[in-house]
Amino acid sequence: MERIIERAAQDLVNSKYAITLTGAGISTESGIPDFRGPQGVWTKNPEAERRAYLGWQRFQEDPKGYWEERLKASTGALGELSAVEPNAGHYAIAELEKMGIIKCCITQNVDALHEKAGSKNLYEYHGSFAKLRCVSCNARFRRDEFDLEKLLREGQLPPRCPSCQGVVKGDTVGFGEPIPSDVAQHSLEEAWRCDLMLICGTSAVVYPFANLPRVARQRTIEAERKTEAGLYAVQRAPAVTIIEINAEPTPLTHDMISDYIITGKTGEILPQIVEEVKRIRT
Ligand code: APR
């Protein structure tokens, strides 16, 4: 394990523009179950997954009803998230950003733990449970910017966007709902721009997020070299190093999209990588 930690740390130190992609696996050590792991929410409760697939359609058909149900329901599939704290994996990523190594974090997680851990350049690809969003202009709001209980009492749901009067929904992106265009665009630009992608705690089966590593893998660097016959040949080399940290291999491993995988817990491996990066830099 030590060797591969050293390799990952050296790759990070050598990188010019490293980014990280994360999934539910990075939050399991904070006590939030993932979705498709052995203890996953969908693994244990396929009915809940089926219901989740209806969320976006429900909102489109009846935003008022969607809100009434949402305000009457106690918590979502992941339980009460506001009291959950980040773990060593989240803090390690925030520290790599502070050290100038990681340029941004693109997460599928709606639990706001990267933000709580101090990550700044953060794209919440599937939204955040702590935010609301206007479905017309993409404006984001904190929950307390609307008195939702008052709107419920006065039959004034759904909440409306103060600037464009569009309908406001929870920021979390439902199955079938388009990824908000601003986050989708930025994430694609980062995936195309990076020279290292550190992928932590995702099964990499949910699209379009799972496409980001595949986009990055397409990028090559061209180098000209002179052949023995004195001709010039263009050599193409992969422009991006892709590293996975996950409890188990994923389609990115099997399809050789990633260069290598470090198998284990993100909360244990990421802090070791940070220590090794510090050692290399001293
Ligand atoms: N360290 C490393 N890997 C872990 C850990 C851990 N502590 N805990 C779990 N894992 C691995 C699991 O083995 C699994 O391969 O993380 C992966 C989590 O995969 P999923 O549960 O599929 O979660 P994710 O990839 O984030 O799901 C994507 O699906 O349900 C939707 O919108 C939801 O954002 C979510 C999306």
PDB file of C-alpha atoms and ligand atoms in Angstrom:
ATOM      1  CA  MET A   1       0.000   0.000   0.000  1.00  0.00           C
ATOM      2  CA  GLU A   2       2.828   2.371   0.896  1.00  0.00           C
ATOM      3  CA  ARG A   3       4.261   2.255  -2.635  1.00  0.00           C
ATOM      4  CA  ILE A   4       1.006   3.198  -4.295  1.00  0.00           C
ATOM      5  CA  ILE A   5       0.414   6.018  -1.787  1.00  0.00           C
ATOM      6  CA  GLU A   6       3.884   7.368  -2.671  1.00  0.00           C
ATOM      7  CA  ARG A   7       3.073   7.057  -6.382  1.00  0.00           C
ATOM      8  CA  ALA A   8      -0.219   8.947  -6.010  1.00  0.00           C
ATOM      9  CA  ALA A   9       1.429  11.671  -3.929  1.00  0.00           C
ATOM     10  CA  GLN A  10       4.243  12.043  -6.472  1.00  0.00           C
ATOM     11  CA  ASP A  11       1.720  12.222  -9.327  1.00  0.00           C
ATOM     12  CA  LEU A  12      -0.150  14.976  -7.434  1.00  0.00           C
ATOM     13  CA  VAL A  13       3.045  16.942  -6.770  1.00  0.00           C
ATOM     14  CA  ASN A  14       4.030  16.625 -10.464  1.00  0.00           C
ATOM     15  CA  SER A  15       0.587  17.726 -11.676  1.00  0.00           C
ATOM     16  CA  LYS A  16      -0.099  21.269 -12.892  1.00  0.00           C
ATOM     17  CA  TYR A  17      -3.898  21.121 -12.782  1.00  0.00           C
ATOM     18  CA  ALA A  18      -5.298  18.346 -10.585  1.00  0.00           C
ATOM     19  CA  ILE A  19      -9.002  18.036  -9.809  1.00  0.00           C
ATOM     20  CA  THR A  20     -10.993  15.606  -7.687  1.00  0.00           C
ATOM     21  CA  LEU A  21     -14.313  13.863  -8.320  1.00  0.00           C
ATOM     22  CA  THR A  22     -16.175  12.347  -5.373  1.00  0.00           C
ATOM     23  CA  GLY A  23     -19.173  10.171  -4.638  1.00  0.00           C
ATOM     24  CA  ALA A  24     -21.126   8.726  -1.735  1.00  0.00           C
ATOM     25  CA  GLY A  25     -18.220   6.491  -0.728  1.00  0.00           C
ATOM     26  CA  ILE A  26     -16.320   9.453   0.737  1.00  0.00           C
ATOM     27  CA  SER A  27     -19.176  10.132   3.178  1.00  0.00           C
ATOM     28  CA  THR A  28     -19.793   6.611   4.526  1.00  0.00           C
ATOM     29  CA  GLU A  29     -17.140   7.149   7.210  1.00  0.00           C
ATOM     30  CA  SER A  30     -19.285  10.102   8.363  1.00  0.00           C
ATOM     31  CA  GLY A  31     -22.162   7.681   8.890  1.00  0.00           C
ATOM     32  CA  ILE A  32     -24.110   8.411   5.673  1.00  0.00           C
ATOM     33  CA  PRO A  33     -24.818   5.186   3.748  1.00  0.00           C
ATOM     34  CA  ASP A  34     -23.846   5.069   0.070  1.00  0.00           C
ATOM     35  CA  PHE A  35     -26.280   3.844  -2.590  1.00  0.00           C
ATOM     36  CA  ARG A  36     -24.904   0.754  -4.319  1.00  0.00           C
ATOM     37  CA  GLY A  37     -22.302  -0.546  -1.864  1.00  0.00           C
ATOM     38  CA  PRO A  38     -23.129  -3.656   0.245  1.00  0.00           C
ATOM     39  CA  GLN A  39     -24.841  -1.426   2.884  1.00  0.00           C
ATOM     40  CA  GLY A  40     -26.171   0.994   0.238  1.00  0.00           C
ATOM     41  CA  VAL A  41     -29.602   2.688   0.453  1.00  0.00           C
ATOM     42  CA  TRP A  42     -30.690   1.307  -2.919  1.00  0.00           C
ATOM     43  CA  THR A  43     -29.086  -2.091  -2.271  1.00  0.00           C
ATOM     44  CA  LYS A  44     -31.114  -2.463   0.939  1.00  0.00           C
ATOM     45  CA  ASN A  45     -34.284  -0.739  -0.246  1.00  0.00           C
ATOM     46  CA  PRO A  46     -34.945  -1.081  -3.998  1.00  0.00           C
ATOM     47  CA  GLU A  47     -38.445   0.340  -3.418  1.00  0.00           C
ATOM     48  CA  ALA A  48     -36.893   3.619  -2.242  1.00  0.00           C
ATOM     49  CA  GLU A  49     -34.870   3.733  -5.471  1.00  0.00           C
ATOM     50  CA  ARG A  50     -38.013   3.201  -7.544  1.00  0.00           C
ATOM     51  CA  ARG A  51     -39.691   6.078  -5.655  1.00  0.00           C
ATOM     52  CA  ALA A  52     -36.635   8.293  -6.186  1.00  0.00           C
ATOM     53  CA  TYR A  53     -37.012   7.810  -9.944  1.00  0.00           C
ATOM     54  CA  LEU A  54     -40.446   9.470  -9.728  1.00  0.00           C
ATOM     55  CA  GLY A  55     -39.320  12.633  -7.856  1.00  0.00           C
ATOM     56  CA  TRP A  56     -38.577  14.893 -10.838  1.00  0.00           C
ATOM     57  CA  GLN A  57     -41.709  13.822 -12.736  1.00  0.00           C
ATOM     58  CA  ARG A  58     -43.754  14.483  -9.582  1.00  0.00           C
ATOM     59  CA  PHE A  59     -42.310  17.982  -9.297  1.00  0.00           C
ATOM     60  CA  GLN A  60     -43.020  18.762 -12.953  1.00  0.00           C
ATOM     61  CA  GLU A  61     -46.630  17.505 -12.759  1.00  0.00           C
ATOM     62  CA  ASP A  62     -47.482  19.184  -9.437  1.00  0.00           C
ATOM     63  CA  PRO A  63     -44.872  21.491  -7.841  1.00  0.00           C
ATOM     64  CA  LYS A  64     -47.338  22.516  -5.099  1.00  0.00           C
ATOM     65  CA  GLY A  65     -48.019  18.871  -4.164  1.00  0.00           C
ATOM     66  CA  TYR A  66     -44.287  18.094  -4.351  1.00  0.00           C
ATOM     67  CA  TRP A  67     -43.597  20.840  -1.830  1.00  0.00           C
ATOM     68  CA  GLU A  68     -46.441  19.869   0.500  1.00  0.00           C
ATOM     69  CA  GLU A  69     -45.146  16.270   0.628  1.00  0.00           C
ATOM     70  CA  ARG A  70     -41.571  17.442   1.049  1.00  0.00           C
ATOM     71  CA  LEU A  71     -42.456  19.742   3.980  1.00  0.00           C
ATOM     72  CA  LYS A  72     -44.549  17.045   5.673  1.00  0.00           C
ATOM     73  CA  ALA A  73     -41.921  14.333   5.205  1.00  0.00           C
ATOM     74  CA  SER A  74     -39.379  14.040   8.046  1.00  0.00           C
ATOM     75  CA  THR A  75     -36.160  13.308   6.152  1.00  0.00           C
ATOM     76  CA  GLY A  76     -35.022  12.056   2.729  1.00  0.00           C
ATOM     77  CA  ALA A  77     -33.468   8.677   1.823  1.00  0.00           C
ATOM     78  CA  LEU A  78     -30.144   9.644   3.455  1.00  0.00           C
ATOM     79  CA  GLY A  79     -31.649  10.620   6.840  1.00  0.00           C
ATOM     80  CA  GLU A  80     -31.032  13.901   8.661  1.00  0.00           C
ATOM     81  CA  LEU A  81     -27.938  15.447   7.029  1.00  0.00           C
ATOM     82  CA  SER A  82     -27.571  18.770   8.803  1.00  0.00           C
ATOM     83  CA  ALA A  83     -26.046  17.203  11.933  1.00  0.00           C
ATOM     84  CA  VAL A  84     -23.482  15.083  10.083  1.00  0.00           C
ATOM     85  CA  GLU A  85     -19.795  16.069  10.211  1.00  0.00           C
ATOM     86  CA  PRO A  86     -17.111  15.677   7.526  1.00  0.00           C
ATOM     87  CA  ASN A  87     -14.462  12.966   7.984  1.00  0.00           C
ATOM     88  CA  ALA A  88     -10.707  12.806   7.381  1.00  0.00           C
ATOM     89  CA  GLY A  89     -11.296  12.195   3.659  1.00  0.00           C
ATOM     90  CA  HIS A  90     -13.209  15.480   3.195  1.00  0.00           C
ATOM     91  CA  TYR A  91     -10.613  17.397   5.237  1.00  0.00           C
ATOM     92  CA  ALA A  92      -7.744  15.886   3.219  1.00  0.00           C
ATOM     93  CA  ILE A  93      -9.296  17.147  -0.031  1.00  0.00           C
ATOM     94  CA  ALA A  94      -9.828  20.607   1.451  1.00  0.00           C
ATOM     95  CA  GLU A  95      -6.193  20.601   2.593  1.00  0.00           C
ATOM     96  CA  LEU A  96      -4.913  19.585  -0.869  1.00  0.00           C
ATOM     97  CA  GLU A  97      -6.878  22.531  -2.260  1.00  0.00           C
ATOM     98  CA  LYS A  98      -5.375  24.894   0.341  1.00  0.00           C
ATOM     99  CA  MET A  99      -1.892  23.573  -0.619  1.00  0.00           C
ATOM    100  CA  GLY A 100      -2.677  24.569  -4.234  1.00  0.00           C
ATOM    101  CA  ILE A 101      -2.501  20.956  -5.462  1.00  0.00           C
ATOM    102  CA  ILE A 102      -6.212  20.315  -6.069  1.00  0.00           C
ATOM    103  CA  LYS A 103      -7.811  23.069  -8.163  1.00  0.00           C
ATOM    104  CA  CYS A 104     -11.429  22.041  -7.720  1.00  0.00           C
ATOM    105  CA  CYS A 105     -13.723  19.356  -6.337  1.00  0.00           C
ATOM    106  CA  ILE A 106     -16.707  18.069  -8.345  1.00  0.00           C
ATOM    107  CA  THR A 107     -18.998  16.018  -6.102  1.00  0.00           C
ATOM    108  CA  GLN A 108     -22.119  13.947  -6.639  1.00  0.00           C
ATOM    109  CA  ASN A 109     -22.898  14.210  -2.938  1.00  0.00           C
ATOM    110  CA  VAL A 110     -25.788  16.386  -1.763  1.00  0.00           C
ATOM    111  CA  ASP A 111     -24.642  16.224   1.895  1.00  0.00           C
ATOM    112  CA  ALA A 112     -22.708  19.560   1.875  1.00  0.00           C
ATOM    113  CA  LEU A 113     -19.791  17.891   3.723  1.00  0.00           C
ATOM    114  CA  HIS A 114     -17.106  19.136   1.311  1.00  0.00           C
ATOM    115  CA  GLU A 115     -18.329  22.682   1.914  1.00  0.00           C
ATOM    116  CA  LYS A 116     -18.345  22.053   5.694  1.00  0.00           C
ATOM    117  CA  ALA A 117     -14.770  20.687   5.482  1.00  0.00           C
ATOM    118  CA  GLY A 118     -13.606  23.912   3.810  1.00  0.00           C
ATOM    119  CA  SER A 119     -13.474  23.068   0.092  1.00  0.00           C
ATOM    120  CA  LYS A 120     -13.829  26.352  -1.820  1.00  0.00           C
ATOM    121  CA  ASN A 121     -13.775  25.654  -5.555  1.00  0.00           C
ATOM    122  CA  LEU A 122     -16.626  23.164  -5.290  1.00  0.00           C
ATOM    123  CA  TYR A 123     -19.170  22.012  -7.869  1.00  0.00           C
ATOM    124  CA  GLU A 124     -22.151  20.159  -6.398  1.00  0.00           C
ATOM    125  CA  TYR A 125     -23.101  18.235  -9.536  1.00  0.00           C
ATOM    126  CA  HIS A 126     -26.269  16.724  -8.021  1.00  0.00           C
ATOM    127  CA  GLY A 127     -27.040  19.791  -5.930  1.00  0.00           C
ATOM    128  CA  SER A 128     -27.105  20.254  -2.144  1.00  0.00           C
ATOM    129  CA  PHE A 129     -29.758  19.266   0.429  1.00  0.00           C
ATOM    130  CA  ALA A 130     -29.026  22.610   2.166  1.00  0.00           C
ATOM    131  CA  LYS A 131     -29.967  24.732  -0.863  1.00  0.00           C
ATOM    132  CA  LEU A 132     -32.954  25.561  -3.073  1.00  0.00           C
ATOM    133  CA  ARG A 133     -32.762  26.364  -6.785  1.00  0.00           C
ATOM    134  CA  CYS A 134     -34.888  28.231  -9.316  1.00  0.00           C
ATOM    135  CA  VAL A 135     -35.569  25.815 -12.172  1.00  0.00           C
ATOM    136  CA  SER A 136     -35.748  28.739 -14.648  1.00  0.00           C
ATOM    137  CA  CYS A 137     -32.673  30.874 -13.908  1.00  0.00           C
ATOM    138  CA  ASN A 138     -30.638  28.440 -11.737  1.00  0.00           C
ATOM    139  CA  ALA A 139     -30.403  30.967  -8.892  1.00  0.00           C
ATOM    140  CA  ARG A 140     -29.469  29.186  -5.651  1.00  0.00           C
ATOM    141  CA  PHE A 141     -30.872  30.008  -2.216  1.00  0.00           C
ATOM    142  CA  ARG A 142     -30.303  28.853   1.353  1.00  0.00           C
ATOM    143  CA  ARG A 143     -33.398  27.189   2.820  1.00  0.00           C
ATOM    144  CA  ASP A 144     -33.876  29.999   5.357  1.00  0.00           C
ATOM    145  CA  GLU A 145     -34.251  32.592   2.580  1.00  0.00           C
ATOM    146  CA  PHE A 146     -37.861  31.375   2.245  1.00  0.00           C
ATOM    147  CA  ASP A 147     -40.428  30.979   5.061  1.00  0.00           C
ATOM    148  CA  LEU A 148     -41.623  27.634   3.688  1.00  0.00           C
ATOM    149  CA  GLU A 149     -43.884  26.868   6.637  1.00  0.00           C
ATOM    150  CA  LYS A 150     -45.665  30.225   6.172  1.00  0.00           C
ATOM    151  CA  LEU A 151     -46.058  29.548   2.418  1.00  0.00           C
ATOM    152  CA  LEU A 152     -47.524  26.132   3.329  1.00  0.00           C
ATOM    153  CA  ARG A 153     -49.965  27.636   5.885  1.00  0.00           C
ATOM    154  CA  GLU A 154     -51.090  30.307   3.421  1.00  0.00           C
ATOM    155  CA  GLY A 155     -51.352  27.898   0.461  1.00  0.00           C
ATOM    156  CA  GLN A 156     -48.686  29.934  -1.384  1.00  0.00           C
ATOM    157  CA  LEU A 157     -46.527  26.980  -2.481  1.00  0.00           C
ATOM    158  CA  PRO A 158     -44.440  26.485  -4.606  1.00  0.00           C
ATOM    159  CA  PRO A 159     -41.931  29.174  -3.631  1.00  0.00           C
ATOM    160  CA  ARG A 160     -41.126  31.610  -6.423  1.00  0.00           C
ATOM    161  CA  CYS A 161     -37.774  33.050  -7.487  1.00  0.00           C
ATOM    162  CA  PRO A 162     -37.525  36.713  -6.352  1.00  0.00           C
ATOM    163  CA  SER A 163     -35.727  37.719  -9.575  1.00  0.00           C
ATOM    164  CA  CYS A 164     -37.473  35.785 -12.382  1.00  0.00           C
ATOM    165  CA  GLN A 165     -40.611  34.444 -10.662  1.00  0.00           C
ATOM    166  CA  GLY A 166     -39.578  30.953 -11.752  1.00  0.00           C
ATOM    167  CA  VAL A 167     -40.581  27.950  -9.607  1.00  0.00           C
ATOM    168  CA  VAL A 168     -38.109  27.067  -6.847  1.00  0.00           C
ATOM    169  CA  LYS A 169     -37.374  23.444  -5.899  1.00  0.00           C
ATOM    170  CA  GLY A 170     -34.899  21.663  -3.649  1.00  0.00           C
ATOM    171  CA  ASP A 171     -31.408  21.964  -5.184  1.00  0.00           C
ATOM    172  CA  THR A 172     -30.854  18.194  -5.237  1.00  0.00           C
ATOM    173  CA  VAL A 173     -31.067  16.836  -8.782  1.00  0.00           C
ATOM    174  CA  GLY A 174     -33.608  14.017  -9.224  1.00  0.00           C
ATOM    175  CA  PHE A 175     -33.213  11.060 -11.563  1.00  0.00           C
ATOM    176  CA  GLY A 176     -34.129  12.243 -15.064  1.00  0.00           C
ATOM    177  CA  GLU A 177     -33.732  15.915 -14.119  1.00  0.00           C
ATOM    178  CA  PRO A 178     -31.186  17.779 -16.261  1.00  0.00           C
ATOM    179  CA  ILE A 179     -27.976  18.718 -14.458  1.00  0.00           C
ATOM    180  CA  PRO A 180     -28.116  22.518 -13.911  1.00  0.00           C
ATOM    181  CA  SER A 181     -26.385  24.008 -16.971  1.00  0.00           C
ATOM    182  CA  ASP A 182     -23.879  26.117 -15.000  1.00  0.00           C
ATOM    183  CA  VAL A 183     -22.523  23.149 -12.998  1.00  0.00           C
ATOM    184  CA  ALA A 184     -22.590  20.842 -16.050  1.00  0.00           C
ATOM    185  CA  GLN A 185     -20.606  23.348 -18.135  1.00  0.00           C
ATOM    186  CA  HIS A 186     -17.994  24.123 -15.471  1.00  0.00           C
ATOM    187  CA  SER A 187     -17.474  20.423 -14.702  1.00  0.00           C
ATOM    188  CA  LEU A 188     -16.928  19.590 -18.359  1.00  0.00           C
ATOM    189  CA  GLU A 189     -14.417  22.432 -18.685  1.00  0.00           C
ATOM    190  CA  GLU A 190     -12.514  21.221 -15.615  1.00  0.00           C
ATOM    191  CA  ALA A 191     -12.500  17.612 -16.878  1.00  0.00           C
ATOM    192  CA  TRP A 192     -11.123  18.807 -20.207  1.00  0.00           C
ATOM    193  CA  ARG A 193      -8.560  21.087 -18.580  1.00  0.00           C
ATOM    194  CA  CYS A 194      -7.072  18.857 -15.845  1.00  0.00           C
ATOM    195  CA  ASP A 195      -3.855  16.842 -16.107  1.00  0.00           C
ATOM    196  CA  LEU A 196      -4.733  14.717 -13.070  1.00  0.00           C
ATOM    197  CA  MET A 197      -8.110  13.427 -11.892  1.00  0.00           C
ATOM    198  CA  LEU A 198      -8.413  11.895  -8.410  1.00  0.00           C
ATOM    199  CA  ILE A 199     -11.686   9.938  -8.222  1.00  0.00           C
ATOM    200  CA  CYS A 200     -12.846   9.058  -4.700  1.00  0.00           C
ATOM    201  CA  GLY A 201     -15.676   6.837  -3.502  1.00  0.00           C
ATOM    202  CA  THR A 202     -17.927   6.458  -6.515  1.00  0.00           C
ATOM    203  CA  SER A 203     -19.209   3.373  -8.371  1.00  0.00           C
ATOM    204  CA  ALA A 204     -18.993   5.526 -11.541  1.00  0.00           C
ATOM    205  CA  VAL A 205     -22.243   4.133 -13.004  1.00  0.00           C
ATOM    206  CA  VAL A 206     -24.437   7.253 -12.913  1.00  0.00           C
ATOM    207  CA  TYR A 207     -24.358   9.468 -15.993  1.00  0.00           C
ATOM    208  CA  PRO A 208     -23.614  12.148 -17.036  1.00  0.00           C
ATOM    209  CA  PHE A 209     -21.197  12.465 -14.060  1.00  0.00           C
ATOM    210  CA  ALA A 210     -19.523   9.137 -14.908  1.00  0.00           C
ATOM    211  CA  ASN A 211     -18.719  10.564 -18.331  1.00  0.00           C
ATOM    212  CA  LEU A 212     -16.307  13.174 -16.921  1.00  0.00           C
ATOM    213  CA  PRO A 213     -13.365  10.741 -16.516  1.00  0.00           C
ATOM    214  CA  ARG A 214     -14.069   9.378 -19.992  1.00  0.00           C
ATOM    215  CA  VAL A 215     -13.943  12.903 -21.426  1.00  0.00           C
ATOM    216  CA  ALA A 216     -10.623  13.531 -19.655  1.00  0.00           C
ATOM    217  CA  ARG A 217      -9.231  10.214 -20.951  1.00  0.00           C
ATOM    218  CA  GLN A 218      -9.828  11.366 -24.537  1.00  0.00           C
ATOM    219  CA  ARG A 219      -7.362  14.193 -24.212  1.00  0.00           C
ATOM    220  CA  THR A 220      -3.864  13.492 -25.547  1.00  0.00           C
ATOM    221  CA  ILE A 221      -0.610  15.375 -25.824  1.00  0.00           C
ATOM    222  CA  GLU A 222       1.136  15.278 -29.182  1.00  0.00           C
ATOM    223  CA  ALA A 223       4.871  15.122 -29.455  1.00  0.00           C
ATOM    224  CA  GLU A 224       6.862  15.144 -32.669  1.00  0.00           C
ATOM    225  CA  ARG A 225       9.804  12.790 -32.974  1.00  0.00           C
ATOM    226  CA  LYS A 226      12.228  12.079 -35.749  1.00  0.00           C
ATOM    227  CA  THR A 227      12.265   8.485 -36.981  1.00  0.00           C
ATOM    228  CA  GLU A 228      15.470   6.661 -37.972  1.00  0.00           C
ATOM    229  CA  ALA A 229      14.523   7.330 -41.572  1.00  0.00           C
ATOM    230  CA  GLY A 230      14.634  11.041 -40.711  1.00  0.00           C
ATOM    231  CA  LEU A 231      10.880  11.461 -41.002  1.00  0.00           C
ATOM    232  CA  TYR A 232       8.816  13.272 -38.407  1.00  0.00           C
ATOM    233  CA  ALA A 233       6.207  11.217 -36.554  1.00  0.00           C
ATOM    234  CA  VAL A 234       3.579  12.557 -34.210  1.00  0.00           C
ATOM    235  CA  GLN A 235       3.353  10.638 -31.003  1.00  0.00           C
ATOM    236  CA  ARG A 236       0.221  10.909 -28.898  1.00  0.00           C
ATOM    237  CA  ALA A 237       0.352  10.338 -25.175  1.00  0.00           C
ATOM    238  CA  PRO A 238      -2.492  10.492 -22.623  1.00  0.00           C
ATOM    239  CA  ALA A 239      -2.690  14.028 -21.229  1.00  0.00           C
ATOM    240  CA  VAL A 240      -4.320  13.035 -17.939  1.00  0.00           C
ATOM    241  CA  THR A 241      -3.387  10.738 -15.060  1.00  0.00           C
ATOM    242  CA  ILE A 242      -6.537   9.228 -13.587  1.00  0.00           C
ATOM    243  CA  ILE A 243      -6.371   7.705 -10.086  1.00  0.00           C
ATOM    244  CA  GLU A 244      -9.260   5.958  -8.328  1.00  0.00           C
ATOM    245  CA  ILE A 245      -9.592   5.494  -4.568  1.00  0.00           C
ATOM    246  CA  ASN A 246     -12.477   3.144  -3.924  1.00  0.00           C
ATOM    247  CA  ALA A 247     -13.474   0.149  -1.801  1.00  0.00           C
ATOM    248  CA  GLU A 248     -13.884  -1.925  -4.971  1.00  0.00           C
ATOM    249  CA  PRO A 249     -13.031  -1.725  -8.682  1.00  0.00           C
ATOM    250  CA  THR A 250     -15.471   0.165 -10.926  1.00  0.00           C
ATOM    251  CA  PRO A 251     -16.227   0.279 -14.686  1.00  0.00           C
ATOM    252  CA  LEU A 252     -13.455   2.930 -14.885  1.00  0.00           C
ATOM    253  CA  THR A 253     -11.026   0.286 -13.611  1.00  0.00           C
ATOM    254  CA  HIS A 254     -12.329  -2.460 -15.898  1.00  0.00           C
ATOM    255  CA  ASP A 255     -12.419  -0.211 -18.978  1.00  0.00           C
ATOM    256  CA  MET A 256      -8.910   1.043 -18.123  1.00  0.00           C
ATOM    257  CA  ILE A 257     -10.090   4.625 -18.033  1.00  0.00           C
ATOM    258  CA  SER A 258      -8.176   5.013 -14.781  1.00  0.00           C
ATOM    259  CA  ASP A 259      -4.402   4.473 -14.704  1.00  0.00           C
ATOM    260  CA  TYR A 260      -4.611   2.750 -11.319  1.00  0.00           C
ATOM    261  CA  ILE A 261      -6.882   2.200  -8.317  1.00  0.00           C
ATOM    262  CA  ILE A 262      -6.018   2.367  -4.630  1.00  0.00           C
ATOM    263  CA  THR A 263      -8.441  -0.060  -3.007  1.00  0.00           C
ATOM    264  CA  GLY A 264      -9.536   0.868   0.493  1.00  0.00           C
ATOM    265  CA  LYS A 265     -11.241   3.581   2.552  1.00  0.00           C
ATOM    266  CA  THR A 266     -10.965   7.199   1.399  1.00  0.00           C
ATOM    267  CA  GLY A 267     -10.903   8.408   5.029  1.00  0.00           C
ATOM    268  CA  GLU A 268      -7.757   6.338   5.639  1.00  0.00           C
ATOM    269  CA  ILE A 269      -5.978   6.698   2.282  1.00  0.00           C
ATOM    270  CA  LEU A 270      -6.431  10.417   1.528  1.00  0.00           C
ATOM    271  CA  PRO A 271      -4.772  11.640   4.779  1.00  0.00           C
ATOM    272  CA  GLN A 272      -1.800   9.344   4.045  1.00  0.00           C
ATOM    273  CA  ILE A 273      -1.498  10.894   0.590  1.00  0.00           C
ATOM    274  CA  VAL A 274      -1.537  14.405   2.130  1.00  0.00           C
ATOM    275  CA  GLU A 275       1.274  13.435   4.533  1.00  0.00           C
ATOM    276  CA  GLU A 276       3.306  11.975   1.668  1.00  0.00           C
ATOM    277  CA  VAL A 277       2.763  15.111  -0.461  1.00  0.00           C
ATOM    278  CA  LYS A 278       4.036  17.218   2.448  1.00  0.00           C
ATOM    279  CA  ARG A 279       7.078  14.922   2.812  1.00  0.00           C
ATOM    280  CA  ILE A 280       7.875  15.176  -0.907  1.00  0.00           C
ATOM    281  CA  ARG A 281       7.557  18.960  -0.865  1.00  0.00           C
ATOM    282  CA  THR A 282       9.882  19.521   2.125  1.00  0.00           C
TER     283      THR A 282
HETATM  284  N1  APR B   1     -13.994   4.503   0.907  1.00  0.00           N
HETATM  285  C1  APR B   1     -13.890   4.167  -0.414  1.00  0.00           C
HETATM  286  N2  APR B   1     -14.922   3.679  -1.153  1.00  0.00           N
HETATM  287  C2  APR B   1     -16.094   3.501  -0.516  1.00  0.00           C
HETATM  288  C3  APR B   1     -16.278   3.781   0.869  1.00  0.00           C
HETATM  289  C4  APR B   1     -15.149   4.313   1.582  1.00  0.00           C
HETATM  290  N3  APR B   1     -15.216   4.644   2.873  1.00  0.00           N
HETATM  291  N4  APR B   1     -17.563   3.509   1.200  1.00  0.00           N
HETATM  292  C5  APR B   1     -18.165   3.046   0.062  1.00  0.00           C
HETATM  293  N5  APR B   1     -17.289   3.042  -0.965  1.00  0.00           N
HETATM  294  C6  APR B   1     -17.543   2.726  -2.374  1.00  0.00           C
HETATM  295  C7  APR B   1     -18.604   1.667  -2.632  1.00  0.00           C
HETATM  296  O1  APR B   1     -18.006   0.377  -2.649  1.00  0.00           O
HETATM  297  C8  APR B   1     -19.119   2.073  -4.018  1.00  0.00           C
HETATM  298  O2  APR B   1     -18.304   1.516  -5.045  1.00  0.00           O
HETATM  299  O3  APR B   1     -18.063   3.918  -2.946  1.00  0.00           O
HETATM  300  C9  APR B   1     -18.926   3.597  -4.033  1.00  0.00           C
HETATM  301  C10 APR B   1     -20.229   4.385  -3.857  1.00  0.00           C
HETATM  302  O4  APR B   1     -20.992   4.174  -5.012  1.00  0.00           O
HETATM  303  P1  APR B   1     -22.556   4.557  -5.039  1.00  0.00           P
HETATM  304  O5  APR B   1     -23.198   4.073  -3.813  1.00  0.00           O
HETATM  305  O6  APR B   1     -23.081   4.100  -6.349  1.00  0.00           O
HETATM  306  O7  APR B   1     -22.533   6.150  -4.943  1.00  0.00           O
HETATM  307  P2  APR B   1     -22.259   7.210  -6.105  1.00  0.00           P
HETATM  308  O8  APR B   1     -21.322   6.681  -7.119  1.00  0.00           O
HETATM  309  O9  APR B   1     -21.919   8.478  -5.465  1.00  0.00           O
HETATM  310  O10 APR B   1     -23.749   7.319  -6.752  1.00  0.00           O
HETATM  311  C11 APR B   1     -23.953   8.248  -7.752  1.00  0.00           C
HETATM  312  O11 APR B   1     -26.305   7.828  -7.724  1.00  0.00           O
HETATM  313  O12 APR B   1     -28.122   7.368  -6.502  1.00  0.00           O
HETATM  314  C12 APR B   1     -27.511   8.352  -7.199  1.00  0.00           C
HETATM  315  O13 APR B   1     -27.694  10.681  -6.976  1.00  0.00           O
HETATM  316  C13 APR B   1     -27.164   9.566  -6.356  1.00  0.00           C
HETATM  317  O14 APR B   1     -25.169  10.922  -6.422  1.00  0.00           O
HETATM  318  C14 APR B   1     -25.647   9.602  -6.402  1.00  0.00           C
HETATM  319  C15 APR B   1     -25.331   8.853  -7.662  1.00  0.00           C
END
